[in-house]
Coordinates of C-alpha atoms in Angstrom, one line a residue:
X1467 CA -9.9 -118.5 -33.1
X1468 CA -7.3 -121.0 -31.6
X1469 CA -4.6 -118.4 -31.9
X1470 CA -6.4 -115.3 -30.4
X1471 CA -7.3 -117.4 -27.5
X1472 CA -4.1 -118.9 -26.6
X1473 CA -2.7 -115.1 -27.4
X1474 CA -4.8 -114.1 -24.5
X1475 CA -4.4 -116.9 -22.3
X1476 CA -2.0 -116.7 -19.0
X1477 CA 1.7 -118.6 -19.0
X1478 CA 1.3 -121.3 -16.8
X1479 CA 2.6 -120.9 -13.3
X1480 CA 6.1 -122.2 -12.8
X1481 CA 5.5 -125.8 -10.9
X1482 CA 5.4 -126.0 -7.1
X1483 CA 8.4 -127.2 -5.2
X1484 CA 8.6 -131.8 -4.8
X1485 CA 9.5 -130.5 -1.2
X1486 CA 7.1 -128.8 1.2
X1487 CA 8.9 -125.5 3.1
X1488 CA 7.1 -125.6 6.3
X1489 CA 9.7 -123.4 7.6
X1490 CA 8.5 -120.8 5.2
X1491 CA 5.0 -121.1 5.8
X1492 CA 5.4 -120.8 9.3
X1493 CA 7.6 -117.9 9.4
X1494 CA 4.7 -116.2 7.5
X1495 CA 2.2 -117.2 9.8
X1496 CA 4.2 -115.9 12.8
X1497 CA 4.5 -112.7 10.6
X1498 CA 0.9 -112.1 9.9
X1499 CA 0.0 -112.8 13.7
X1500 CA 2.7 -110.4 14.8
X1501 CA 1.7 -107.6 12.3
X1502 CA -1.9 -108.0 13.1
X1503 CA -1.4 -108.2 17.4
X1504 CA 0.8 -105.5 16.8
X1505 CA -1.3 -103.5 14.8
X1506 CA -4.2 -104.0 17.9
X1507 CA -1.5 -102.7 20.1
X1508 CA -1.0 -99.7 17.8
X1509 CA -4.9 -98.4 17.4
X1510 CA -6.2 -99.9 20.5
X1511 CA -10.2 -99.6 21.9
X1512 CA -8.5 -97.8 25.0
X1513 CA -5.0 -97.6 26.8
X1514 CA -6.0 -100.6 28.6
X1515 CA -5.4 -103.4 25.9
X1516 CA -1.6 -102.8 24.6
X1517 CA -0.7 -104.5 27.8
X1518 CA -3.5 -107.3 27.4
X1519 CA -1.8 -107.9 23.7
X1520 CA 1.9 -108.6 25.3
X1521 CA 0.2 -111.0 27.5
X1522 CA -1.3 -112.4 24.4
X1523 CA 2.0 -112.3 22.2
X1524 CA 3.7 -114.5 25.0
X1525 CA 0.9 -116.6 25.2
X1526 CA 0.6 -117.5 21.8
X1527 CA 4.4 -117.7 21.4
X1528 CA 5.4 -121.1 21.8
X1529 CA 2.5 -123.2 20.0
X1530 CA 3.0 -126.0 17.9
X1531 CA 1.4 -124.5 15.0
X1532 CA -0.1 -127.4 13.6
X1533 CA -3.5 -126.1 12.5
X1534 CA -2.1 -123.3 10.2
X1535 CA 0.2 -126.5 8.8
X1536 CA -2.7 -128.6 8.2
X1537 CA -4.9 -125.2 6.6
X1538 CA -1.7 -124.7 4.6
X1539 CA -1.6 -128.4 3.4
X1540 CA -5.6 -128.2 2.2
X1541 CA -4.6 -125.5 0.1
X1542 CA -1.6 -127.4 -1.3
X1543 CA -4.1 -130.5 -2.0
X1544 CA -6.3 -127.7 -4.0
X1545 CA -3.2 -126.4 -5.9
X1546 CA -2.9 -123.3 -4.4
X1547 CA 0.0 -121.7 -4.8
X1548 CA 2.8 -122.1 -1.8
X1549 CA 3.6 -118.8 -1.4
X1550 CA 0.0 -117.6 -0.9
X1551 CA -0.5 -115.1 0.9
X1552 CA -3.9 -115.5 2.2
X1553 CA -3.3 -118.8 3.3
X1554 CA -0.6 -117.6 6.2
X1555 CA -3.2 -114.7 7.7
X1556 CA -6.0 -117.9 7.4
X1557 CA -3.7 -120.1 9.1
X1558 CA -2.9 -117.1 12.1
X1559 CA -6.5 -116.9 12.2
X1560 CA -6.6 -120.5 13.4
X1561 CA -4.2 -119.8 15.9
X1562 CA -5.7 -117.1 17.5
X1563 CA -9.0 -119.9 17.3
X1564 CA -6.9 -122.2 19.0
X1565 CA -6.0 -119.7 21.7
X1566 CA -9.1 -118.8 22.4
X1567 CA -9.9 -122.1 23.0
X1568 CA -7.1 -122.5 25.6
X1569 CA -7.6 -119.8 27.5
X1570 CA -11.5 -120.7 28.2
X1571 CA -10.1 -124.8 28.8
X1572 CA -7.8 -123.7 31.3
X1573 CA -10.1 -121.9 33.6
X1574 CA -12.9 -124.8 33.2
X1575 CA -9.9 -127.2 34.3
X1576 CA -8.4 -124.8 36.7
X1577 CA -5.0 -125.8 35.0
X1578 CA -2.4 -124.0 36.7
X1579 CA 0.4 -124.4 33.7
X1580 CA 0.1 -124.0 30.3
X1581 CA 3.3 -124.4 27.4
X1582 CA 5.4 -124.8 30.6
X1583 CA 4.1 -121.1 31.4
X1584 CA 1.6 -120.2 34.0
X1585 CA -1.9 -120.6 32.5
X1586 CA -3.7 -116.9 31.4
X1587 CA -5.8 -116.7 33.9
X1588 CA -2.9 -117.1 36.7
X1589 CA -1.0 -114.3 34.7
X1590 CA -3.6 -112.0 35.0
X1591 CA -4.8 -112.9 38.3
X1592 CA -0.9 -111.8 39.2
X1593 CA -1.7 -108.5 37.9
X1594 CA -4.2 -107.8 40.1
X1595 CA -4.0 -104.9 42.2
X1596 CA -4.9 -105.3 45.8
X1597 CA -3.8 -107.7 48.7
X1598 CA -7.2 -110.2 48.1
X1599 CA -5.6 -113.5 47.2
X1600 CA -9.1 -114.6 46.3
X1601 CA -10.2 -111.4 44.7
X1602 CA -6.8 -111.6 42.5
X1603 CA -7.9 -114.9 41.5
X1604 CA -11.4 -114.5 40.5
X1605 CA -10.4 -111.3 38.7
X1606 CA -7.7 -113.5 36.7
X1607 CA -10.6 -116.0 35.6
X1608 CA -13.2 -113.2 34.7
X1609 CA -10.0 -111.7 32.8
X1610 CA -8.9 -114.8 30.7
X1611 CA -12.8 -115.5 29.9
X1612 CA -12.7 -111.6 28.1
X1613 CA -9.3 -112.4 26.4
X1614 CA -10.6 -115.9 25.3
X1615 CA -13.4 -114.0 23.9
X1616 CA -11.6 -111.1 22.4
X1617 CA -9.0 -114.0 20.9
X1618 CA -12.6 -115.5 19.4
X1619 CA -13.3 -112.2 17.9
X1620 CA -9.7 -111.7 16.3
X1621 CA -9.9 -114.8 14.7
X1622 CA -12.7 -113.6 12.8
X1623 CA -11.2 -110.3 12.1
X1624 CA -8.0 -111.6 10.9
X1625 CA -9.9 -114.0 8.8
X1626 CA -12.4 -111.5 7.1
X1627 CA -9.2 -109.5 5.9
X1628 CA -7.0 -112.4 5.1
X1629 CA -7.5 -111.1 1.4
X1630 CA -9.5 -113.9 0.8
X1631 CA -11.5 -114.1 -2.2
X1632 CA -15.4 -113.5 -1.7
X1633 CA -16.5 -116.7 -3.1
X1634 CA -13.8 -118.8 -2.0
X1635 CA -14.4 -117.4 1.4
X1636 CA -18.4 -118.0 1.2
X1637 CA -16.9 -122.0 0.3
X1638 CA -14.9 -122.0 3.3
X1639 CA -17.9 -120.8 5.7
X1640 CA -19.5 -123.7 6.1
X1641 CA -16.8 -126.1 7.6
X1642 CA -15.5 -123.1 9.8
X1643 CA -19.0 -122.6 11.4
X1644 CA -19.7 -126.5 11.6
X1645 CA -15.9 -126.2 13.5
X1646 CA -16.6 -123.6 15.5
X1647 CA -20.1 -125.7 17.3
X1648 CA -18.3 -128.9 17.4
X1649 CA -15.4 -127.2 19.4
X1650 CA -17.8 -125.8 21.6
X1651 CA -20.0 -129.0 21.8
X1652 CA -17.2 -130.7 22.5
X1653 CA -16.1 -129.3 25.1
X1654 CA -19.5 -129.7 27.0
X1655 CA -19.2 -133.6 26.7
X1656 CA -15.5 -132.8 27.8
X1657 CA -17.2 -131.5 30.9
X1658 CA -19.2 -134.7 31.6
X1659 CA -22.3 -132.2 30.2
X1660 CA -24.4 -135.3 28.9
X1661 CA -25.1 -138.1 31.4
X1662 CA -24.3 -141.5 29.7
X1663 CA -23.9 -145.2 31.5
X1664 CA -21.5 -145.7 28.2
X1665 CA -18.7 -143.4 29.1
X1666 CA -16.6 -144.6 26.3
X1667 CA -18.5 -143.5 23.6
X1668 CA -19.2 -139.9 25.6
X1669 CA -15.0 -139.8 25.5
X1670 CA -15.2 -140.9 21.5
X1671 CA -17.3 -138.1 21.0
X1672 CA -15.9 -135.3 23.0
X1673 CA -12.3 -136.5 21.6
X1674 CA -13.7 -136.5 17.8
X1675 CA -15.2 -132.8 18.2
X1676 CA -13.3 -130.7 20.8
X1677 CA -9.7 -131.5 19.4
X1678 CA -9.5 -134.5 16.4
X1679 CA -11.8 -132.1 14.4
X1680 CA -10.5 -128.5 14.6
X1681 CA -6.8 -129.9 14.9
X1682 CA -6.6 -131.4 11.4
X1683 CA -9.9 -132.1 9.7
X1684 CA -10.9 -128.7 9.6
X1685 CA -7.9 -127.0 9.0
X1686 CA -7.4 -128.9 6.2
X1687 CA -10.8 -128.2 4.3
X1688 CA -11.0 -124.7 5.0
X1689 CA -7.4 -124.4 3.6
X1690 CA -8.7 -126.7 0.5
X1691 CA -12.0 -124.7 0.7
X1692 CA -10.4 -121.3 0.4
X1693 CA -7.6 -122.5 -2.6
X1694 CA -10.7 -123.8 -4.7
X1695 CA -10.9 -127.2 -3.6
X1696 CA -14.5 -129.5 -4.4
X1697 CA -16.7 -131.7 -2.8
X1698 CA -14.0 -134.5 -3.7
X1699 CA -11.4 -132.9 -2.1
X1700 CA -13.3 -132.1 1.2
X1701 CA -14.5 -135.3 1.3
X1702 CA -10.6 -136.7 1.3
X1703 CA -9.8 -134.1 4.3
X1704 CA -12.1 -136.3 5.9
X1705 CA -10.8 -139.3 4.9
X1706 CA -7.6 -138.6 5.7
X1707 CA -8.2 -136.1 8.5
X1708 CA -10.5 -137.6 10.7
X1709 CA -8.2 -140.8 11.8
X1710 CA -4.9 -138.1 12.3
X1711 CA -6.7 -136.0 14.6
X1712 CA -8.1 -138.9 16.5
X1713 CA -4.7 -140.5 16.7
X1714 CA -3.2 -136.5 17.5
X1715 CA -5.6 -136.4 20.6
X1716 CA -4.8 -140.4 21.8
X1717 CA -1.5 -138.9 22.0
X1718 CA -2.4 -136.1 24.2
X1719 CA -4.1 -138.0 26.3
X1720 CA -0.7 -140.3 26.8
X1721 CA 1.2 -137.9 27.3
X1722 CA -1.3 -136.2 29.9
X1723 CA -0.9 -139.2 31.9
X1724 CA 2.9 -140.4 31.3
X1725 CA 4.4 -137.3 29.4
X1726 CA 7.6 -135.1 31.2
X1727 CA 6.2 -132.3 32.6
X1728 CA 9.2 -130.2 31.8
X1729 CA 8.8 -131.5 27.6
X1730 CA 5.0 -131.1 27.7
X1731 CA 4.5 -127.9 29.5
X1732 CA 1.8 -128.9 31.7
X1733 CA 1.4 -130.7 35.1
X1734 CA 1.2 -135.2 34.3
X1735 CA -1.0 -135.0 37.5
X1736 CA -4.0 -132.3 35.8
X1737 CA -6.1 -134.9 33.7
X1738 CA -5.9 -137.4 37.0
X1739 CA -6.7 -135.0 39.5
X1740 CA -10.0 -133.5 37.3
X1741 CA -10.7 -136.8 36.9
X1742 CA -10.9 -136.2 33.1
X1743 CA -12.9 -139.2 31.4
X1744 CA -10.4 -139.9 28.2
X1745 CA -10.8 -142.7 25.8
X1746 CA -7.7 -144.1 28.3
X1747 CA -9.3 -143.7 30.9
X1748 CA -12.7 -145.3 29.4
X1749 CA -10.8 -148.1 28.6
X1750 CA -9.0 -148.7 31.5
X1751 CA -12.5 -148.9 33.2
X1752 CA -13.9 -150.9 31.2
X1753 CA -10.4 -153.7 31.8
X1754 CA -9.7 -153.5 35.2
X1755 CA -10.5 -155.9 37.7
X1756 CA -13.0 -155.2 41.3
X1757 CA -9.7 -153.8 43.1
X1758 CA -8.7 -152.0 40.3
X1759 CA -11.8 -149.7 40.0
X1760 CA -11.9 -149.4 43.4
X1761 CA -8.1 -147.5 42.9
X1762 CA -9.5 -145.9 40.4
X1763 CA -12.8 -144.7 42.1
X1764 CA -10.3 -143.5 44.9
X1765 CA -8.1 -141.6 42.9
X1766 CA -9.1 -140.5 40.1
X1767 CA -10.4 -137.2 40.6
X1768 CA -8.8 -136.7 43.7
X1769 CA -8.1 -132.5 43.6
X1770 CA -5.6 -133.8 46.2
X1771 CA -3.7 -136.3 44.3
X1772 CA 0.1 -136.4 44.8
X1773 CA 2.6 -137.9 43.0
X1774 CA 2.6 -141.5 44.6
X1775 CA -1.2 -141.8 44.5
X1776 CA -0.5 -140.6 40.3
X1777 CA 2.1 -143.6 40.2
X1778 CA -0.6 -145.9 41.5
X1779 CA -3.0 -144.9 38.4
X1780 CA -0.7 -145.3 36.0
X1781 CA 0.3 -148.6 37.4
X1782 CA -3.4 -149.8 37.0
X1783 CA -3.8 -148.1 33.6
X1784 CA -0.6 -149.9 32.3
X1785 CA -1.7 -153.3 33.8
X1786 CA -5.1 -153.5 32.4
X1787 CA -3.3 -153.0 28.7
X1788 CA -5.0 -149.6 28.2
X1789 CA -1.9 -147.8 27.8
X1790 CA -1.0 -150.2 24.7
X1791 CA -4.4 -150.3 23.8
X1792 CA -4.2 -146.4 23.2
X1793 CA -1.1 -147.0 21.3
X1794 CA -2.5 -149.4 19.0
X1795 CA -5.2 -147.3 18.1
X1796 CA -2.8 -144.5 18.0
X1797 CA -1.4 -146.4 14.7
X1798 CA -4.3 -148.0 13.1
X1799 CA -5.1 -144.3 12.9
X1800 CA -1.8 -143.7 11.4
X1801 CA -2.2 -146.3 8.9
X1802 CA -5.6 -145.1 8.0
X1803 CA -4.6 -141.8 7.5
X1804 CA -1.5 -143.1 5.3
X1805 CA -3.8 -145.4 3.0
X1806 CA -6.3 -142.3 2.5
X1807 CA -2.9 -140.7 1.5
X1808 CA -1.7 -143.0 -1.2
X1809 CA -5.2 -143.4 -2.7
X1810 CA -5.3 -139.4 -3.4
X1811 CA -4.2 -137.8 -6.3
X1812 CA -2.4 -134.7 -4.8
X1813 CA 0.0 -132.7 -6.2
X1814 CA 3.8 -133.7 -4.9
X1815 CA 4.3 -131.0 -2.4
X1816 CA 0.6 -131.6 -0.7
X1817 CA 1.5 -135.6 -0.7
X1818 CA 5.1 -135.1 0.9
X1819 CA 3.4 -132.3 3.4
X1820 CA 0.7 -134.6 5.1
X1821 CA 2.7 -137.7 5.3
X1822 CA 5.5 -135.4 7.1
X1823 CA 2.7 -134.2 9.0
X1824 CA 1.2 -137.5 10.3
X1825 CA 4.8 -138.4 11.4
X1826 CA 4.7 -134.7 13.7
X1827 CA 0.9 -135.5 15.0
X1828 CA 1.5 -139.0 16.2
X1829 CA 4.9 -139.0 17.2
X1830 CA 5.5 -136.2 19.0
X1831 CA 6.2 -136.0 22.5
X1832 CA 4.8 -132.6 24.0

């Protein structure tokens, strides 16, 4: 009986790689969202949306790529196999998810620069067709809302024929609809949508869902999710997860306020002038002195701000200690993230991957 069954049985795969190839797995996620825009581009709804896809291809051109690295990680940490296929169209999925996402936060923030770029909605509003500066403009917005949507939509296409099997698929659902209402949820705190005396815990919130969960937490269970990964497993993504993305946003919201414009892609002077309630923020509220709020009731939010008013807030936000503060917590969620690391039992290349990838999330400078 012993015989016929291990005559029958498959030879073992030959063992992953010690070393994670994240070149690899990205080239294959920039292959499968090439092949799939282009293939839109190809068959399109009407002779309207090849041009909409260039736009799109450029857009999504110069990301960091760090969901479909954390989705390709999960399904490292589940044993899947590193040259899976499914995982790369799963991890372009996310991209196109993220880009959505973007597009829509751009146009609530009226951000004028995006990836050093100008932000979708100012691309389209240039290809307006007509003299109307204001026309152009709302036309661009109504645009970029359609394409946010249409990116929404892709996502879900590109995921329900990643080649996917149907049960690991129907495992997966769950966290990508819980990720989908926490992005949208929070952005809505994002916007100041829930009226709260204690804005610190608002910014906590909105921090937790709009970016720290679809950025790494997510990513990483639907990856473990869709490789075969257990209650255990999804349970560590969380463990591990949670703190990175927290300490992935903190970052962000750093370099928002004291980043190079020309390294981060984006305007230092967009969070201040929107008057954007960060955890930084939060806390520099919460530290500063009488004549330090009233700076900060004065400028922050100014749509007007210029540079020199800009220096002042930072000044203030460096001298109440929330600028170190955020760096502290920055590394306690580091740490965190490290420990939950080293009590896991992961195979090698899964281990190496997220402890590369904690260094990329929390170090980074754009």
């Amino acid at each position: 009986m012993s015989t016929r069954l291990a005559d029958v049985t498959a030879p073992p795969r030959p063992r992953a790689p010690a070393e994670p190839d994240f070149g690899r797995a990205l080239e294959e996620v920039e292959a499968a969202l090439g092949e799939f825009l282009d293939a839109q581009a190809r068959d399109p709804a009407d002779r309207c949306l090849p041009p909409l896809v260039d736009v799109l291809r450029e857009f999504v051109r110069d990301g960091k790529r760090l969901r479909p690295l954390f989705c390709h990680c999960g399904w490292l940490a589940a044993g899947g196999d590193p040259a899976g296929a499914p995982v790369a169209r799963v991890g372009a999925a996310l991209e196109l998810f993220h880009s959505f996402a973007l597009i829509h936060d751009d146009v609530m923030d009226g951000s004028h620069l995006r990836r050093g770029r100008p932000s979708m909605h100012r691309r389209l509003a240039a290809r307006y067709h007509g003299d109307d500066r204001e026309a152009a403009a709302r036309f661009g917005v109504n645009a970029a809302i359609l394409l946010g949507d249409l990116c929404l939509a892709w996502a879900d296409e590109m995921l329900l024929t990643a080649g996917v099997d149907d049960d690991d698929l129907r495992r997966a659902a769950p966290v990508l609809h819980a990720m989908r209402s926490e992005v949208m949820v929070g952005q809505y705190l994002d916007l100041g949508g829930e009226w709260t005396e204690d804005v610190l815990d608002r910014a906590w919130r909105a921090l937790r869902l709009k970016t720290a969960g679809y950025t790494v937490e997510r990513p990483l269970q639907i990856g473990a999710a869709l490789a075969g990964g257990g209650p255990d497993l999804l349970r560590w993504c969380t463990a591990y997860g949670r703190p990175l993305g927290e300490a992935f946003q903190l970052r962000d919201d750093l370099l928002g306020v004291f980043g190079e414009p020309g390294t981060i892609g984006k305007s230092v002077l967009d969070d201040l002038r929107e008057g954007k309630q960060t955890v930084l923020m939060a806390l520099t509220w919460r530290r500063a002195r009488p004549g330090q709020r009233e700076v900060i009731r004065r400028l922050h939010g100014d749509p007007d701000l210029d540079a020199d008013g800009a220096a002042r807030l930072r000044a203030v936000i460096s001298d109440t200690g929330a600028e170190d503060a955020v760096g502290e917590l920055i590394e306690a969620r580091a740490r965190e993230a490290l420990a939950a690391l080293e009590a896991a039992d992961l195979p090698a290349t899964a281990r190496r991957a997220c402890a590369e990838l904690v260094h990329q999330a929390t170090r980074r400078t754009r």
